Amino acid sequence: MAECDVSHHNGPLIVSWRHKGLKVFFETGSTSGVRVDHSKRLAHALAILNRARTPDNVNIPGWRLHPLKGELAGFWSITINANWRIIFRFLDTDVELVDYLDYH
């Protein structure tokens, strides 16, 4: 099992999670619940999300940040790799309900 240092608990925190494996990865670096080949990109994305206060803070070139519609209205999406995304929403200046999913 690969490990990656993703403990970035300074300032605002991601306050809630939908994906248990992603939460464990963020808190411990364990890749048991995420794709190992995504670990570097996930670590970077979670570090940014953990400090973000607005969607503009997450608008990184190549991440294709965009608001979601329909049942997921209010959520934002960033691309991790191919069909894989992290989706989340802001609660004031905190990030909540972070999920990691394959769109297709």
Coordinates of N, CA and C in Angstrom, one line a residue:
M1 N 0.8 -1.2 0.0 CA 0.0 0.0 0.0 C 0.9 1.2 0.0
A2 N 0.7 2.1 -1.0 CA 1.5 3.3 -1.1 C 1.0 4.4 -0.1
E3 N 1.9 5.2 0.4 CA 1.5 6.3 1.3 C 1.9 7.6 0.7
C4 N 1.2 8.7 1.0 CA 1.5 10.0 0.4 C 1.2 11.0 1.5
D5 N 2.1 12.0 1.8 CA 1.8 12.9 2.8 C 0.8 14.0 2.3
V6 N -0.4 14.0 2.8 CA -1.4 14.9 2.4 C -2.0 15.6 3.7
S7 N -1.3 15.7 4.7 CA -1.8 16.3 6.0 C -1.6 17.8 5.9
H8 N -2.6 18.5 5.5 CA -2.5 20.0 5.3 C -3.5 20.7 6.2
H9 N -3.5 20.5 7.5 CA -4.5 21.0 8.4 C -4.1 22.4 8.9
N10 N -3.9 23.3 8.0 CA -3.7 24.7 8.5 C -4.8 25.6 7.9
G11 N -5.5 26.3 8.7 CA -6.5 27.2 8.3 C -7.8 26.4 8.0
P12 N -8.6 26.9 7.0 CA -9.9 26.2 6.8 C -9.7 24.8 6.5
L13 N -10.7 24.0 6.9 CA -10.6 22.6 6.6 C -11.8 22.1 5.7
I14 N -11.5 21.0 5.0 CA -12.6 20.3 4.4 C -13.5 19.8 5.5
V15 N -14.8 20.2 5.6 CA -15.6 19.9 6.8 C -16.4 18.6 6.7
S16 N -16.6 18.1 5.4 CA -17.3 16.8 5.4 C -17.0 16.1 4.1
W17 N -17.2 14.8 4.1 CA -16.8 13.9 3.0 C -18.0 13.0 2.6
R18 N -18.1 12.7 1.3 CA -19.0 11.7 0.8 C -18.2 10.4 0.5
H19 N -16.9 10.5 0.2 CA -16.1 9.3 -0.2 C -15.2 9.0 0.9
K20 N -15.4 7.9 1.6 CA -14.6 7.5 2.8 C -13.2 7.3 2.4
G21 N -12.9 6.6 1.3 CA -11.5 6.3 0.9 C -10.7 7.6 0.7
L22 N -11.4 8.6 0.1 CA -10.7 9.9 -0.1 C -10.4 10.6 1.2
K23 N -11.3 10.5 2.1 CA -11.1 11.1 3.5 C -9.9 10.4 4.1
V24 N -9.9 9.1 4.1 CA -8.7 8.3 4.7 C -7.4 8.7 4.0
F25 N -7.4 8.9 2.7 CA -6.3 9.3 1.9 C -5.8 10.7 2.4
F26 N -6.7 11.6 2.6 CA -6.4 12.9 3.0 C -5.8 12.9 4.4
E27 N -6.4 12.2 5.3 CA -6.0 12.2 6.7 C -4.8 11.3 7.0
T28 N -4.5 10.3 6.2 CA -3.4 9.3 6.6 C -2.4 9.1 5.4
G29 N -2.9 9.4 4.2 CA -2.0 9.1 3.0 C -2.2 7.7 2.5
S30 N -3.1 6.9 3.1 CA -3.3 5.6 2.6 C -4.1 5.6 1.3
T31 N -3.5 4.9 0.3 CA -4.2 4.8 -1.0 C -5.1 3.7 -1.2
S32 N -5.4 3.0 -0.1 CA -6.3 1.8 -0.2 C -7.7 2.1 -0.7
G33 N -8.2 3.3 -0.6 CA -9.5 3.6 -1.0 C -9.6 4.5 -2.3
V34 N -8.4 4.7 -2.9 CA -8.4 5.6 -4.1 C -7.5 4.9 -5.1
R35 N -7.5 5.3 -6.3 CA -6.6 4.8 -7.4 C -5.2 5.3 -7.1
V36 N -4.3 4.4 -7.0 CA -2.9 4.8 -6.7 C -2.3 5.7 -7.8
D37 N -2.7 5.5 -9.1 CA -2.2 6.3 -10.1 C -2.7 7.7 -10.1
H38 N -3.7 8.0 -9.2 CA -4.3 9.3 -9.1 C -3.7 10.0 -7.8
S39 N -2.9 9.3 -7.0 CA -2.5 9.8 -5.7 C -1.8 11.2 -5.7
K40 N -0.9 11.5 -6.6 CA -0.3 12.8 -6.7 C -1.3 13.9 -7.0
R41 N -2.1 13.6 -8.0 CA -3.1 14.7 -8.4 C -4.1 14.9 -7.3
L42 N -4.5 13.8 -6.7 CA -5.5 13.9 -5.6 C -4.9 14.7 -4.4
A43 N -3.6 14.4 -4.1 CA -3.0 15.1 -2.9 C -2.9 16.6 -3.2
H44 N -2.6 16.9 -4.5 CA -2.5 18.4 -4.8 C -3.9 19.0 -4.8
A45 N -4.9 18.3 -5.3 CA -6.2 18.9 -5.4 C -6.8 19.0 -3.9
L46 N -6.6 18.1 -3.1 CA -7.1 18.2 -1.7 C -6.4 19.2 -0.9
A47 N -5.1 19.4 -1.2 CA -4.3 20.5 -0.5 C -4.9 21.9 -0.9
I48 N -5.2 22.0 -2.2 CA -5.8 23.3 -2.7 C -7.2 23.4 -2.1
L49 N -8.0 22.4 -2.1 CA -9.4 22.5 -1.6 C -9.4 22.8 -0.1
N50 N -8.4 22.3 0.6 CA -8.4 22.5 2.0 C -8.1 23.9 2.4
R51 N -7.5 24.7 1.5 CA -7.2 26.1 1.7 C -8.2 27.0 1.0
A52 N -9.0 26.5 0.1 CA -9.9 27.3 -0.7 C -11.0 27.9 0.1
R53 N -11.3 29.2 -0.3 CA -12.4 29.9 0.4 C -13.5 30.2 -0.7
T54 N -13.1 30.1 -1.9 CA -14.1 30.4 -3.0 C -13.8 29.5 -4.2
P55 N -14.7 29.3 -5.1 CA -14.4 28.5 -6.3 C -13.2 29.0 -7.1
D56 N -13.0 30.4 -7.1 CA -11.8 30.9 -7.8 C -10.5 30.4 -7.3
N57 N -10.5 30.0 -6.0 CA -9.2 29.5 -5.4 C -8.9 28.1 -6.0
V58 N -9.9 27.5 -6.6 CA -9.7 26.1 -7.1 C -9.6 26.1 -8.7
N59 N -9.6 27.3 -9.3 CA -9.6 27.4 -10.7 C -8.2 27.2 -11.3
I60 N -7.7 26.0 -11.2 CA -6.3 25.7 -11.6 C -6.3 25.3 -13.1
P61 N -5.4 25.8 -13.9 CA -5.4 25.4 -15.3 C -5.3 23.9 -15.5
G62 N -6.1 23.3 -16.3 CA -6.2 21.9 -16.6 C -7.1 21.1 -15.7
W63 N -7.6 21.7 -14.7 CA -8.6 21.0 -13.8 C -10.0 21.1 -14.2
R64 N -10.3 22.0 -15.2 CA -11.6 22.1 -15.8 C -12.7 22.3 -14.7
L65 N -12.4 23.2 -13.8 CA -13.4 23.6 -12.8 C -14.7 24.1 -13.4
H66 N -15.8 23.5 -13.0 CA -17.1 24.0 -13.5 C -18.2 23.6 -12.5
P67 N -19.3 24.5 -12.5 CA -20.4 24.2 -11.6 C -21.3 23.1 -12.2
L68 N -21.8 22.2 -11.3 CA -22.7 21.2 -11.8 C -24.2 21.6 -11.8
K69 N -25.0 20.9 -12.6 CA -26.4 21.3 -12.7 C -27.3 20.1 -12.3
G70 N -28.6 20.3 -12.4 CA -29.5 19.3 -12.1 C -29.5 18.9 -10.6
E71 N -29.5 17.6 -10.3 CA -29.5 17.1 -9.0 C -28.2 17.5 -8.2
L72 N -27.2 17.8 -8.9 CA -25.9 18.2 -8.2 C -25.7 19.8 -8.3
A73 N -26.8 20.5 -8.6 CA -26.7 22.0 -8.6 C -26.1 22.4 -7.2
G74 N -25.2 23.4 -7.3 CA -24.5 23.9 -6.1 C -23.2 23.2 -5.9
F75 N -22.9 22.1 -6.5 CA -21.6 21.4 -6.5 C -20.7 21.9 -7.6
W76 N -19.4 21.8 -7.4 CA -18.4 22.1 -8.4 C -17.6 20.8 -8.7
S77 N -17.0 20.7 -9.8 CA -16.3 19.6 -10.2 C -14.9 20.0 -10.7
I78 N -13.9 19.2 -10.4 CA -12.6 19.3 -11.0 C -12.2 17.9 -11.5
T79 N -11.4 17.9 -12.6 CA -11.0 16.7 -13.3 C -9.7 16.2 -12.6
I80 N -9.7 14.9 -12.3 CA -8.5 14.3 -11.7 C -7.7 13.6 -12.9
N81 N -8.5 12.7 -13.6 CA -7.9 12.0 -14.7 C -9.0 11.4 -15.5
A82 N -9.0 11.6 -16.8 CA -10.0 11.0 -17.7 C -11.4 11.3 -17.2
N83 N -12.1 10.2 -16.8 CA -13.5 10.4 -16.3 C -13.6 10.6 -14.8
W84 N -12.4 10.6 -14.1 CA -12.4 10.7 -12.6 C -12.5 12.2 -12.2
R85 N -13.4 12.5 -11.3 CA -13.6 13.8 -10.8 C -13.6 13.9 -9.3
I86 N -13.3 15.0 -8.7 CA -13.6 15.4 -7.4 C -14.8 16.4 -7.5
I87 N -15.8 16.1 -6.7 CA -16.9 17.1 -6.7 C -17.1 17.6 -5.2
F88 N -17.5 18.8 -5.1 CA -17.6 19.4 -3.7 C -18.5 20.6 -3.8
R89 N -18.8 21.1 -2.7 CA -19.5 22.4 -2.6 C -19.0 23.3 -1.5
F90 N -19.3 24.5 -1.6 CA -18.8 25.5 -0.5 C -20.0 25.7 0.4
L91 N -19.7 25.7 1.7 CA -20.6 26.1 2.8 C -19.9 27.3 3.4
D92 N -20.4 28.5 3.0 CA -19.7 29.8 3.3 C -18.3 29.7 2.7
T93 N -17.3 29.6 3.6 CA -15.9 29.6 3.1 C -15.3 28.2 3.3
D94 N -16.1 27.2 3.8 CA -15.6 25.9 4.0 C -16.0 25.0 2.8
V95 N -15.2 23.9 2.6 CA -15.6 22.9 1.5 C -16.2 21.8 2.2
E96 N -17.3 21.3 1.6 CA -18.0 20.1 2.2 C -18.4 19.1 1.2
L97 N -18.8 17.9 1.7 CA -19.4 16.9 0.9 C -18.5 16.5 -0.3
V98 N -17.2 16.4 0.0 CA -16.2 16.1 -1.1 C -16.3 14.6 -1.5
D99 N -16.4 14.4 -2.8 CA -16.6 13.1 -3.4 C -15.6 12.8 -4.5
Y100 N -15.3 11.6 -4.7 CA -14.3 11.2 -5.8 C -15.1 10.1 -6.6
L101 N -15.3 10.4 -7.9 CA -16.1 9.4 -8.6 C -15.7 9.4 -10.1
D102 N -16.1 8.3 -10.7 CA -15.9 8.0 -12.1 C -17.2 8.4 -12.8
Y103 N -17.2 9.4 -13.6 CA -18.5 9.9 -14.3 C -19.1 8.9 -15.2
H104 N -18.3 8.0 -15.7 CA -18.8 7.1 -16.8 C -18.7 5.6 -16.4

